[in-house]
mmCIF file of C-alpha atoms in Angstrom:
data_model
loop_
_atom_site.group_PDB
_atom_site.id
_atom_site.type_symbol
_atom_site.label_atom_id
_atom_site.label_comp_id
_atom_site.label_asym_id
_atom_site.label_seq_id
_atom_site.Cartn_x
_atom_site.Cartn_y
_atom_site.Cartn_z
ATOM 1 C CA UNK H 1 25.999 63.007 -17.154
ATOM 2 C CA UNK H 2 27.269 66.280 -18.896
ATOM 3 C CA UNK H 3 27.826 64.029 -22.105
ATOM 4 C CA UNK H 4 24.529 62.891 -22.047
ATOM 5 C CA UNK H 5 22.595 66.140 -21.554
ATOM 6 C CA UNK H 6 24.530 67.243 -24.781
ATOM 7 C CA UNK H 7 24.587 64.305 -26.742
ATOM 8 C CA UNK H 8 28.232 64.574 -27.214
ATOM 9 C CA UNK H 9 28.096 61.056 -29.242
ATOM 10 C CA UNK H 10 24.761 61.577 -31.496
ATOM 11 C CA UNK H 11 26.043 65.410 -32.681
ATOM 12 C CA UNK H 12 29.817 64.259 -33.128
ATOM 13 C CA UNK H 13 28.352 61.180 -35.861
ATOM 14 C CA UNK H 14 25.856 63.773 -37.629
ATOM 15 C CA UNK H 15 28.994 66.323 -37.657
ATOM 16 C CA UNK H 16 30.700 62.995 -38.707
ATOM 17 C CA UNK H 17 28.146 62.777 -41.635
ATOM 18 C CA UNK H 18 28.149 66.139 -43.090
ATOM 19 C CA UNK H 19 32.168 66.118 -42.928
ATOM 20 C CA UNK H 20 32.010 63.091 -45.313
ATOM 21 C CA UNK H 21 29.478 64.551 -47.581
ATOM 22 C CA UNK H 22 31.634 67.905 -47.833
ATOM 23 C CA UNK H 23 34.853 65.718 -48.432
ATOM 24 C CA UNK H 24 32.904 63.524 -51.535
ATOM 25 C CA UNK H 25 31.545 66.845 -52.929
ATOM 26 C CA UNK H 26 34.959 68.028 -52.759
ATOM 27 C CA UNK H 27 36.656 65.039 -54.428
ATOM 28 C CA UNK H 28 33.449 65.236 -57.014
ATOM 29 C CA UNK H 29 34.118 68.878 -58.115
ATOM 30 C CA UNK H 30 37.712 68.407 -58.001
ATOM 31 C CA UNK H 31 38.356 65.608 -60.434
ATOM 32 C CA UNK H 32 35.880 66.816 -62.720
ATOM 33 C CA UNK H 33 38.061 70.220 -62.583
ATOM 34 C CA UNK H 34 40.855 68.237 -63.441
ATOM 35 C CA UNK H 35 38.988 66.762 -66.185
ATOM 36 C CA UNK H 36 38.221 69.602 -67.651
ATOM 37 C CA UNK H 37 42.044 71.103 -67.704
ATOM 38 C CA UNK H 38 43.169 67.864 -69.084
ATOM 39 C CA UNK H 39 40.598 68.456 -71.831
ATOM 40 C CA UNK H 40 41.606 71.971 -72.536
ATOM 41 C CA UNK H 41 45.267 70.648 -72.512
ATOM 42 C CA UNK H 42 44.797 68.433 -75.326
ATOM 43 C CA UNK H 43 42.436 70.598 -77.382
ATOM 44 C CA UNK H 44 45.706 73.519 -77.182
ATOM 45 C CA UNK H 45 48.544 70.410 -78.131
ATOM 46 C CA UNK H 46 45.920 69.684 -81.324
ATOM 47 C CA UNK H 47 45.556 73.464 -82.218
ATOM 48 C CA UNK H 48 49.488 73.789 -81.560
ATOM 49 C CA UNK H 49 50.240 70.501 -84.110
ATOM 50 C CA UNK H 50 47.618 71.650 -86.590
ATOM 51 C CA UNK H 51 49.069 75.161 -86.331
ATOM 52 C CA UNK H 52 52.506 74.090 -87.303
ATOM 53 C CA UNK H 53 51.542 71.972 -90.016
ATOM 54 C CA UNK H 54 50.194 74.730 -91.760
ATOM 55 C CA UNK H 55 52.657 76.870 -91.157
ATOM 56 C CA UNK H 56 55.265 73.617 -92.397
ATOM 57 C CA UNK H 57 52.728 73.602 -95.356
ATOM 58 C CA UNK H 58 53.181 77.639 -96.223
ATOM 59 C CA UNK H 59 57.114 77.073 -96.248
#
């Protein structure tokens, strides 16, 4: 009776819902963070090589 007057069921599959949307944006804006580290990672190892070729160039 109690359940029903609150709709225990309907509000625990919207709450259900939104939890699953916040998880996917999560996993969205988490991998494309990681993406963008990975990115900067390999730009730094290129400017490192290219840095100590010139300075192997110099010598």
């Amino acid at each position: 009776a109690a359940m029903e007057i609150f709709r225990v069921a309907s509000v625990n599959a919207a709450i259900e819902r939104k939890l699953a949307i916040i998880r996917e944006t999560y996993t969205a804006l988490h991998d494309e963070a990681a993406a963008a580290r990975a990115e900067l990672l390999e730009i730094a190892v290129v400017l490192l090589i290219i840095a100590e070729v010139v300075v192997s160039l110099r010598h």
